[in-house]
Amino acid sequence: MRITEAFQLTGKTALVTGCKRGIGFAMAEGLAEAGADIIGVSASLEPSGSKIERRVEEIGRSFHAYQCDFKDRQALYTFIEAVKEKHGSPDILVNNAGTILRKPAAEHPDEYWDEVVAVNQHAPFILTREFGRDMVARGSGKVIFTASLLTFQGGITVPGYAASKGAIGQLTMAFSNEWAGKGVQVNALAPGYIATDNTQALREDPDRSKAILARIPAGRWGTPDDFKGPTVFLASAASDYMTGAILTVDGGWMGR
């Protein structure tokens, strides 16, 4: 197989959570550009006519839209059942949907903790277990988690987020340990400081923004498009011998 062919995803279907904007949008767009059809889901994704749907169809791939509140356990299971009934299990699962709530640790309320952990940790585990079971049965599949720099670091004022993203790193390795010999590769991408809705508060804080940029060797905030290449790599045959890994996409932050 030529190396350019190894990155092709023609004939594959990818389920991308949190695809409406930001990193998830770019992931879905990149996968479609590589040839995959997309099943997209976000908490507020329009049933039809969304920006990501228009973009995927413009590329020439199909897009199927779903809306799901991932902190609602019953809604999550209903979504999974609907996808399996209509599409079967996808070839590629991208667990990107997430949320962040900020408050100092001593004031961090139970409801913040519960919501963040439900969306960022519980939902990706359930999605991976339910769709991954079918991948294992057929002997092939790719799972990509969205981790974080806070998979490795503690952060400030986001204890629930840090805990949930630490768990994502462990889940990546735990699933990989069981499924690597069964044709299913499980990896994660850990974004650095990316210009998205989640980092708006940091970018608008002159002191924090300056301190963050001073540590990034690349000298800039990342963009969602920086995730297209890494996502396609982990979703394709080019990464078939890679599993249980967490790739940082951070402009060099973790090497500083």
PDB file of C-alpha atoms in Angstrom:
ATOM      1  CA  MET A   1       0.000   0.000   0.000  1.00  0.00           C
ATOM      2  CA  ARG A   2       1.333   3.445  -0.929  1.00  0.00           C
ATOM      3  CA  ILE A   3       1.587   5.761   2.049  1.00  0.00           C
ATOM      4  CA  THR A   4      -0.909   8.184   0.504  1.00  0.00           C
ATOM      5  CA  GLU A   5      -3.393   5.317   0.241  1.00  0.00           C
ATOM      6  CA  ALA A   6      -2.901   4.448   3.911  1.00  0.00           C
ATOM      7  CA  PHE A   7      -4.463   7.770   4.899  1.00  0.00           C
ATOM      8  CA  GLN A   8      -7.558   7.275   2.740  1.00  0.00           C
ATOM      9  CA  LEU A   9     -10.887   6.730   4.517  1.00  0.00           C
ATOM     10  CA  THR A  10     -13.122   6.090   1.530  1.00  0.00           C
ATOM     11  CA  GLY A  11     -15.887   3.660   2.443  1.00  0.00           C
ATOM     12  CA  LYS A  12     -15.521   4.331   6.189  1.00  0.00           C
ATOM     13  CA  THR A  13     -18.062   5.916   8.515  1.00  0.00           C
ATOM     14  CA  ALA A  14     -16.966   8.123  11.399  1.00  0.00           C
ATOM     15  CA  LEU A  15     -19.058   9.120  14.395  1.00  0.00           C
ATOM     16  CA  VAL A  16     -17.849  12.478  15.709  1.00  0.00           C
ATOM     17  CA  THR A  17     -19.244  13.874  18.962  1.00  0.00           C
ATOM     18  CA  GLY A  18     -19.163  17.599  19.616  1.00  0.00           C
ATOM     19  CA  CYS A  19     -18.944  18.290  15.871  1.00  0.00           C
ATOM     20  CA  LYS A  20     -20.901  21.533  15.697  1.00  0.00           C
ATOM     21  CA  ARG A  21     -17.940  23.856  16.158  1.00  0.00           C
ATOM     22  CA  GLY A  22     -14.333  24.163  17.179  1.00  0.00           C
ATOM     23  CA  ILE A  23     -12.055  21.124  17.247  1.00  0.00           C
ATOM     24  CA  GLY A  24     -14.924  18.695  16.600  1.00  0.00           C
ATOM     25  CA  PHE A  25     -15.970  20.598  13.474  1.00  0.00           C
ATOM     26  CA  ALA A  26     -12.412  20.434  12.128  1.00  0.00           C
ATOM     27  CA  MET A  27     -12.133  16.734  12.980  1.00  0.00           C
ATOM     28  CA  ALA A  28     -15.336  15.931  11.089  1.00  0.00           C
ATOM     29  CA  GLU A  29     -14.285  18.116   8.179  1.00  0.00           C
ATOM     30  CA  GLY A  30     -10.849  16.492   7.964  1.00  0.00           C
ATOM     31  CA  LEU A  31     -12.280  12.970   8.103  1.00  0.00           C
ATOM     32  CA  ALA A  32     -14.717  13.843   5.321  1.00  0.00           C
ATOM     33  CA  GLU A  33     -11.896  15.314   3.241  1.00  0.00           C
ATOM     34  CA  ALA A  34     -10.094  11.969   3.632  1.00  0.00           C
ATOM     35  CA  GLY A  35     -13.186  10.157   2.315  1.00  0.00           C
ATOM     36  CA  ALA A  36     -15.265   9.216   5.365  1.00  0.00           C
ATOM     37  CA  ASP A  37     -19.004   9.656   5.728  1.00  0.00           C
ATOM     38  CA  ILE A  38     -19.921  11.414   8.960  1.00  0.00           C
ATOM     39  CA  ILE A  39     -22.418  10.765  11.737  1.00  0.00           C
ATOM     40  CA  GLY A  40     -22.369  13.961  13.764  1.00  0.00           C
ATOM     41  CA  VAL A  41     -23.778  14.674  17.204  1.00  0.00           C
ATOM     42  CA  SER A  42     -23.768  17.692  19.506  1.00  0.00           C
ATOM     43  CA  ALA A  43     -26.052  18.916  22.264  1.00  0.00           C
ATOM     44  CA  SER A  44     -27.425  21.700  20.068  1.00  0.00           C
ATOM     45  CA  LEU A  45     -26.774  20.392  16.543  1.00  0.00           C
ATOM     46  CA  GLU A  46     -29.504  21.366  14.102  1.00  0.00           C
ATOM     47  CA  PRO A  47     -31.455  18.384  12.695  1.00  0.00           C
ATOM     48  CA  SER A  48     -30.629  19.617   9.199  1.00  0.00           C
ATOM     49  CA  GLY A  49     -28.817  22.471   7.508  1.00  0.00           C
ATOM     50  CA  SER A  50     -26.041  22.923  10.052  1.00  0.00           C
ATOM     51  CA  LYS A  51     -22.744  24.460   9.004  1.00  0.00           C
ATOM     52  CA  ILE A  52     -20.923  21.160   9.453  1.00  0.00           C
ATOM     53  CA  GLU A  53     -23.558  19.283   7.454  1.00  0.00           C
ATOM     54  CA  ARG A  54     -23.251  21.774   4.593  1.00  0.00           C
ATOM     55  CA  ARG A  55     -19.466  21.525   4.673  1.00  0.00           C
ATOM     56  CA  VAL A  56     -19.374  17.705   4.670  1.00  0.00           C
ATOM     57  CA  GLU A  57     -21.866  17.513   1.805  1.00  0.00           C
ATOM     58  CA  GLU A  58     -19.919  20.160  -0.095  1.00  0.00           C
ATOM     59  CA  ILE A  59     -16.896  17.846   0.152  1.00  0.00           C
ATOM     60  CA  GLY A  60     -19.033  15.091  -1.362  1.00  0.00           C
ATOM     61  CA  ARG A  61     -19.613  12.896   1.685  1.00  0.00           C
ATOM     62  CA  SER A  62     -22.843  12.091   3.534  1.00  0.00           C
ATOM     63  CA  PHE A  63     -23.724  13.603   6.908  1.00  0.00           C
ATOM     64  CA  HIS A  64     -26.265  12.320   9.423  1.00  0.00           C
ATOM     65  CA  ALA A  65     -27.154  14.694  12.254  1.00  0.00           C
ATOM     66  CA  TYR A  66     -28.120  13.812  15.819  1.00  0.00           C
ATOM     67  CA  GLN A  67     -28.737  15.885  18.914  1.00  0.00           C
ATOM     68  CA  CYS A  68     -27.928  14.516  22.360  1.00  0.00           C
ATOM     69  CA  ASP A  69     -27.327  15.932  25.822  1.00  0.00           C
ATOM     70  CA  PHE A  70     -24.491  13.723  27.035  1.00  0.00           C
ATOM     71  CA  LYS A  71     -25.093  14.476  30.688  1.00  0.00           C
ATOM     72  CA  ASP A  72     -28.492  12.772  30.336  1.00  0.00           C
ATOM     73  CA  ARG A  73     -27.728   9.044  30.656  1.00  0.00           C
ATOM     74  CA  GLN A  74     -31.027   7.897  29.172  1.00  0.00           C
ATOM     75  CA  ALA A  75     -30.683  10.275  26.219  1.00  0.00           C
ATOM     76  CA  LEU A  76     -27.214   8.869  25.606  1.00  0.00           C
ATOM     77  CA  TYR A  77     -28.472   5.289  25.430  1.00  0.00           C
ATOM     78  CA  THR A  78     -31.360   6.362  23.186  1.00  0.00           C
ATOM     79  CA  PHE A  79     -28.855   8.012  20.843  1.00  0.00           C
ATOM     80  CA  ILE A  80     -26.649   4.916  20.726  1.00  0.00           C
ATOM     81  CA  GLU A  81     -29.648   2.709  19.951  1.00  0.00           C
ATOM     82  CA  ALA A  82     -30.782   5.056  17.172  1.00  0.00           C
ATOM     83  CA  VAL A  83     -27.346   5.090  15.536  1.00  0.00           C
ATOM     84  CA  LYS A  84     -26.995   1.310  15.669  1.00  0.00           C
ATOM     85  CA  GLU A  85     -30.465   0.788  14.258  1.00  0.00           C
ATOM     86  CA  LYS A  86     -29.937   3.154  11.318  1.00  0.00           C
ATOM     87  CA  HIS A  87     -26.209   2.880  10.580  1.00  0.00           C
ATOM     88  CA  GLY A  88     -24.779  -0.040  12.518  1.00  0.00           C
ATOM     89  CA  SER A  89     -21.573   0.665  14.429  1.00  0.00           C
ATOM     90  CA  PRO A  90     -19.163   3.154  12.851  1.00  0.00           C
ATOM     91  CA  ASP A  91     -15.661   2.263  11.678  1.00  0.00           C
ATOM     92  CA  ILE A  92     -14.289   5.275  13.546  1.00  0.00           C
ATOM     93  CA  LEU A  93     -15.450   6.746  16.858  1.00  0.00           C
ATOM     94  CA  VAL A  94     -14.233  10.219  17.808  1.00  0.00           C
ATOM     95  CA  ASN A  95     -15.076  11.055  21.432  1.00  0.00           C
ATOM     96  CA  ASN A  96     -14.640  14.807  21.260  1.00  0.00           C
ATOM     97  CA  ALA A  97     -17.679  16.311  23.016  1.00  0.00           C
ATOM     98  CA  GLY A  98     -16.811  17.994  26.280  1.00  0.00           C
ATOM     99  CA  THR A  99     -17.555  20.821  28.655  1.00  0.00           C
ATOM    100  CA  ILE A 100     -15.685  22.932  31.196  1.00  0.00           C
ATOM    101  CA  LEU A 101     -16.941  24.839  34.250  1.00  0.00           C
ATOM    102  CA  ARG A 102     -14.601  27.148  36.151  1.00  0.00           C
ATOM    103  CA  LYS A 103     -14.600  27.882  39.879  1.00  0.00           C
ATOM    104  CA  PRO A 104     -11.822  27.655  42.499  1.00  0.00           C
ATOM    105  CA  ALA A 105     -11.494  24.212  44.061  1.00  0.00           C
ATOM    106  CA  ALA A 106     -12.720  25.319  47.500  1.00  0.00           C
ATOM    107  CA  GLU A 107     -15.880  26.722  45.893  1.00  0.00           C
ATOM    108  CA  HIS A 108     -16.380  24.140  43.140  1.00  0.00           C
ATOM    109  CA  PRO A 109     -19.987  22.941  43.621  1.00  0.00           C
ATOM    110  CA  ASP A 110     -21.251  19.391  43.273  1.00  0.00           C
ATOM    111  CA  GLU A 111     -23.351  20.324  40.254  1.00  0.00           C
ATOM    112  CA  TYR A 112     -20.268  21.567  38.372  1.00  0.00           C
ATOM    113  CA  TRP A 113     -18.388  18.382  39.176  1.00  0.00           C
ATOM    114  CA  ASP A 114     -21.316  16.122  38.257  1.00  0.00           C
ATOM    115  CA  GLU A 115     -22.000  17.814  34.913  1.00  0.00           C
ATOM    116  CA  VAL A 116     -18.381  17.909  33.773  1.00  0.00           C
ATOM    117  CA  VAL A 117     -17.648  14.316  34.764  1.00  0.00           C
ATOM    118  CA  ALA A 118     -20.888  13.083  33.165  1.00  0.00           C
ATOM    119  CA  VAL A 119     -20.120  14.725  29.821  1.00  0.00           C
ATOM    120  CA  ASN A 120     -16.329  14.351  29.710  1.00  0.00           C
ATOM    121  CA  GLN A 121     -15.825  10.950  31.331  1.00  0.00           C
ATOM    122  CA  HIS A 122     -18.981   8.876  31.673  1.00  0.00           C
ATOM    123  CA  ALA A 123     -20.356   9.511  28.167  1.00  0.00           C
ATOM    124  CA  PRO A 124     -17.110   8.693  26.298  1.00  0.00           C
ATOM    125  CA  PHE A 125     -16.735   5.496  28.331  1.00  0.00           C
ATOM    126  CA  ILE A 126     -20.265   4.365  27.497  1.00  0.00           C
ATOM    127  CA  LEU A 127     -19.956   5.291  23.815  1.00  0.00           C
ATOM    128  CA  THR A 128     -16.667   3.434  23.509  1.00  0.00           C
ATOM    129  CA  ARG A 129     -17.945   0.367  25.315  1.00  0.00           C
ATOM    130  CA  GLU A 130     -21.145   0.162  23.279  1.00  0.00           C
ATOM    131  CA  PHE A 131     -19.704   0.861  19.814  1.00  0.00           C
ATOM    132  CA  GLY A 132     -16.341  -0.709  20.587  1.00  0.00           C
ATOM    133  CA  ARG A 133     -18.004  -4.023  21.437  1.00  0.00           C
ATOM    134  CA  ASP A 134     -19.134  -4.235  17.803  1.00  0.00           C
ATOM    135  CA  MET A 135     -15.698  -3.193  16.517  1.00  0.00           C
ATOM    136  CA  VAL A 136     -14.135  -6.025  18.493  1.00  0.00           C
ATOM    137  CA  ALA A 137     -16.700  -8.481  17.112  1.00  0.00           C
ATOM    138  CA  ARG A 138     -15.854  -7.565  13.514  1.00  0.00           C
ATOM    139  CA  GLY A 139     -12.124  -7.342  14.187  1.00  0.00           C
ATOM    140  CA  SER A 140     -11.497  -3.731  13.192  1.00  0.00           C
ATOM    141  CA  GLY A 141     -12.089  -0.194  14.393  1.00  0.00           C
ATOM    142  CA  LYS A 142     -10.531   3.082  15.451  1.00  0.00           C
ATOM    143  CA  VAL A 143     -11.348   5.011  18.622  1.00  0.00           C
ATOM    144  CA  ILE A 144     -10.017   8.520  19.197  1.00  0.00           C
ATOM    145  CA  PHE A 145     -10.513  10.328  22.500  1.00  0.00           C
ATOM    146  CA  THR A 146      -9.999  14.046  22.974  1.00  0.00           C
ATOM    147  CA  ALA A 147      -7.785  14.342  26.029  1.00  0.00           C
ATOM    148  CA  SER A 148      -6.150  17.607  27.194  1.00  0.00           C
ATOM    149  CA  LEU A 149      -2.988  19.108  28.612  1.00  0.00           C
ATOM    150  CA  LEU A 150      -4.863  18.596  31.875  1.00  0.00           C
ATOM    151  CA  THR A 151      -4.588  14.878  31.280  1.00  0.00           C
ATOM    152  CA  PHE A 152      -1.014  15.535  32.479  1.00  0.00           C
ATOM    153  CA  GLN A 153      -1.359  18.734  34.543  1.00  0.00           C
ATOM    154  CA  GLY A 154      -3.779  19.972  37.184  1.00  0.00           C
ATOM    155  CA  GLY A 155      -4.857  23.330  35.802  1.00  0.00           C
ATOM    156  CA  ILE A 156      -6.356  26.191  37.805  1.00  0.00           C
ATOM    157  CA  THR A 157     -10.014  26.532  38.890  1.00  0.00           C
ATOM    158  CA  VAL A 158     -11.101  23.472  36.856  1.00  0.00           C
ATOM    159  CA  PRO A 159     -10.785  20.442  39.185  1.00  0.00           C
ATOM    160  CA  GLY A 160     -13.688  18.571  37.578  1.00  0.00           C
ATOM    161  CA  TYR A 161     -12.308  19.114  34.101  1.00  0.00           C
ATOM    162  CA  ALA A 162      -8.798  18.059  35.142  1.00  0.00           C
ATOM    163  CA  ALA A 163     -10.124  14.913  36.831  1.00  0.00           C
ATOM    164  CA  SER A 164     -12.240  13.975  33.812  1.00  0.00           C
ATOM    165  CA  LYS A 165      -9.412  14.488  31.340  1.00  0.00           C
ATOM    166  CA  GLY A 166      -7.011  12.536  33.536  1.00  0.00           C
ATOM    167  CA  ALA A 167      -9.543   9.725  33.353  1.00  0.00           C
ATOM    168  CA  ILE A 168      -9.613   9.954  29.559  1.00  0.00           C
ATOM    169  CA  GLY A 169      -5.902   9.210  29.465  1.00  0.00           C
ATOM    170  CA  GLN A 170      -6.431   6.119  31.614  1.00  0.00           C
ATOM    171  CA  LEU A 171      -9.435   4.978  29.567  1.00  0.00           C
ATOM    172  CA  THR A 172      -7.373   5.267  26.382  1.00  0.00           C
ATOM    173  CA  MET A 173      -4.817   2.851  27.784  1.00  0.00           C
ATOM    174  CA  ALA A 174      -7.371   0.586  29.475  1.00  0.00           C
ATOM    175  CA  PHE A 175      -9.416   0.017  26.310  1.00  0.00           C
ATOM    176  CA  SER A 176      -6.246  -0.349  24.249  1.00  0.00           C
ATOM    177  CA  ASN A 177      -4.855  -3.020  26.552  1.00  0.00           C
ATOM    178  CA  GLU A 178      -7.923  -5.188  25.976  1.00  0.00           C
ATOM    179  CA  TRP A 179      -8.586  -4.481  22.307  1.00  0.00           C
ATOM    180  CA  ALA A 180      -5.165  -4.040  20.664  1.00  0.00           C
ATOM    181  CA  GLY A 181      -4.975  -7.743  19.827  1.00  0.00           C
ATOM    182  CA  LYS A 182      -8.489  -7.725  18.404  1.00  0.00           C
ATOM    183  CA  GLY A 183      -7.971  -5.273  15.551  1.00  0.00           C
ATOM    184  CA  VAL A 184      -9.165  -2.137  17.354  1.00  0.00           C
ATOM    185  CA  GLN A 185      -6.790   0.758  17.960  1.00  0.00           C
ATOM    186  CA  VAL A 186      -7.590   3.229  20.745  1.00  0.00           C
ATOM    187  CA  ASN A 187      -5.651   6.496  20.970  1.00  0.00           C
ATOM    188  CA  ALA A 188      -6.135  10.068  22.139  1.00  0.00           C
ATOM    189  CA  LEU A 189      -5.296  13.588  21.025  1.00  0.00           C
ATOM    190  CA  ALA A 190      -4.415  16.077  23.750  1.00  0.00           C
ATOM    191  CA  PRO A 191      -5.058  19.651  22.617  1.00  0.00           C
ATOM    192  CA  GLY A 192      -2.901  22.437  23.953  1.00  0.00           C
ATOM    193  CA  TYR A 193      -4.228  25.966  24.156  1.00  0.00           C
ATOM    194  CA  ILE A 194      -6.555  26.228  21.175  1.00  0.00           C
ATOM    195  CA  ALA A 195      -8.616  29.243  20.106  1.00  0.00           C
ATOM    196  CA  THR A 196     -12.113  27.840  20.791  1.00  0.00           C
ATOM    197  CA  ASP A 197     -15.126  28.683  22.967  1.00  0.00           C
ATOM    198  CA  ASN A 198     -13.580  26.725  25.856  1.00  0.00           C
ATOM    199  CA  THR A 199     -10.561  29.042  26.013  1.00  0.00           C
ATOM    200  CA  GLN A 200     -12.310  32.338  25.385  1.00  0.00           C
ATOM    201  CA  ALA A 201     -12.068  33.374  29.040  1.00  0.00           C
ATOM    202  CA  LEU A 202      -8.320  32.715  29.036  1.00  0.00           C
ATOM    203  CA  ARG A 203      -7.731  34.566  25.779  1.00  0.00           C
ATOM    204  CA  GLU A 204      -9.650  37.569  27.083  1.00  0.00           C
ATOM    205  CA  ASP A 205      -7.591  37.698  30.296  1.00  0.00           C
ATOM    206  CA  PRO A 206      -4.514  39.794  29.370  1.00  0.00           C
ATOM    207  CA  ASP A 207      -2.280  38.373  32.102  1.00  0.00           C
ATOM    208  CA  ARG A 208      -3.193  34.705  31.584  1.00  0.00           C
ATOM    209  CA  SER A 209      -3.067  34.995  27.804  1.00  0.00           C
ATOM    210  CA  LYS A 210       0.379  36.595  27.906  1.00  0.00           C
ATOM    211  CA  ALA A 211       1.709  33.944  30.306  1.00  0.00           C
ATOM    212  CA  ILE A 212       0.332  31.112  28.191  1.00  0.00           C
ATOM    213  CA  LEU A 213       1.779  32.439  24.942  1.00  0.00           C
ATOM    214  CA  ALA A 214       5.151  32.973  26.607  1.00  0.00           C
ATOM    215  CA  ARG A 215       5.373  29.227  27.343  1.00  0.00           C
ATOM    216  CA  ILE A 216       4.264  27.928  23.931  1.00  0.00           C
ATOM    217  CA  PRO A 217       7.394  27.412  21.783  1.00  0.00           C
ATOM    218  CA  ALA A 218       5.322  27.803  18.609  1.00  0.00           C
ATOM    219  CA  GLY A 219       4.401  31.298  19.819  1.00  0.00           C
ATOM    220  CA  ARG A 220       0.697  31.110  18.995  1.00  0.00           C
ATOM    221  CA  TRP A 221      -2.618  29.678  20.085  1.00  0.00           C
ATOM    222  CA  GLY A 222      -3.563  26.574  18.163  1.00  0.00           C
ATOM    223  CA  THR A 223      -6.489  26.473  15.748  1.00  0.00           C
ATOM    224  CA  PRO A 224      -9.088  23.740  15.191  1.00  0.00           C
ATOM    225  CA  ASP A 225      -7.583  23.036  11.765  1.00  0.00           C
ATOM    226  CA  ASP A 226      -4.402  21.868  13.514  1.00  0.00           C
ATOM    227  CA  PHE A 227      -6.367  18.707  14.385  1.00  0.00           C
ATOM    228  CA  LYS A 228      -7.295  17.589  10.896  1.00  0.00           C
ATOM    229  CA  GLY A 229      -4.011  15.802  10.160  1.00  0.00           C
ATOM    230  CA  PRO A 230      -3.615  14.061  13.533  1.00  0.00           C
ATOM    231  CA  THR A 231      -7.250  12.912  13.464  1.00  0.00           C
ATOM    232  CA  VAL A 232      -7.012  11.441   9.977  1.00  0.00           C
ATOM    233  CA  PHE A 233      -3.754   9.727  10.948  1.00  0.00           C
ATOM    234  CA  LEU A 234      -5.282   8.038  14.002  1.00  0.00           C
ATOM    235  CA  ALA A 235      -8.428   7.109  12.039  1.00  0.00           C
ATOM    236  CA  SER A 236      -6.554   5.528   9.135  1.00  0.00           C
ATOM    237  CA  ALA A 237      -4.485   2.459   8.327  1.00  0.00           C
ATOM    238  CA  ALA A 238      -1.392   4.659   8.655  1.00  0.00           C
ATOM    239  CA  SER A 239      -1.641   4.223  12.449  1.00  0.00           C
ATOM    240  CA  ASP A 240      -2.491   0.515  12.580  1.00  0.00           C
ATOM    241  CA  TYR A 241       0.465  -0.313  14.865  1.00  0.00           C
ATOM    242  CA  MET A 242      -0.203   2.628  17.152  1.00  0.00           C
ATOM    243  CA  THR A 243      -2.496   2.155  20.126  1.00  0.00           C
ATOM    244  CA  GLY A 244      -2.792   3.306  23.724  1.00  0.00           C
ATOM    245  CA  ALA A 245      -0.996   6.553  22.852  1.00  0.00           C
ATOM    246  CA  ILE A 246      -1.826  10.139  23.747  1.00  0.00           C
ATOM    247  CA  LEU A 247      -0.574  12.575  21.104  1.00  0.00           C
ATOM    248  CA  THR A 248      -0.126  16.165  22.219  1.00  0.00           C
ATOM    249  CA  VAL A 249      -1.110  18.836  19.710  1.00  0.00           C
ATOM    250  CA  ASP A 250       0.155  21.770  21.727  1.00  0.00           C
ATOM    251  CA  GLY A 251       2.728  23.839  19.876  1.00  0.00           C
ATOM    252  CA  GLY A 252       5.436  22.315  22.052  1.00  0.00           C
ATOM    253  CA  TRP A 253       3.908  23.147  25.455  1.00  0.00           C
ATOM    254  CA  MET A 254       4.583  19.773  27.078  1.00  0.00           C
ATOM    255  CA  GLY A 255       8.193  19.763  25.904  1.00  0.00           C
ATOM    256  CA  ARG A 256       8.940  23.104  27.543  1.00  0.00           C
TER     257      ARG A 256
END
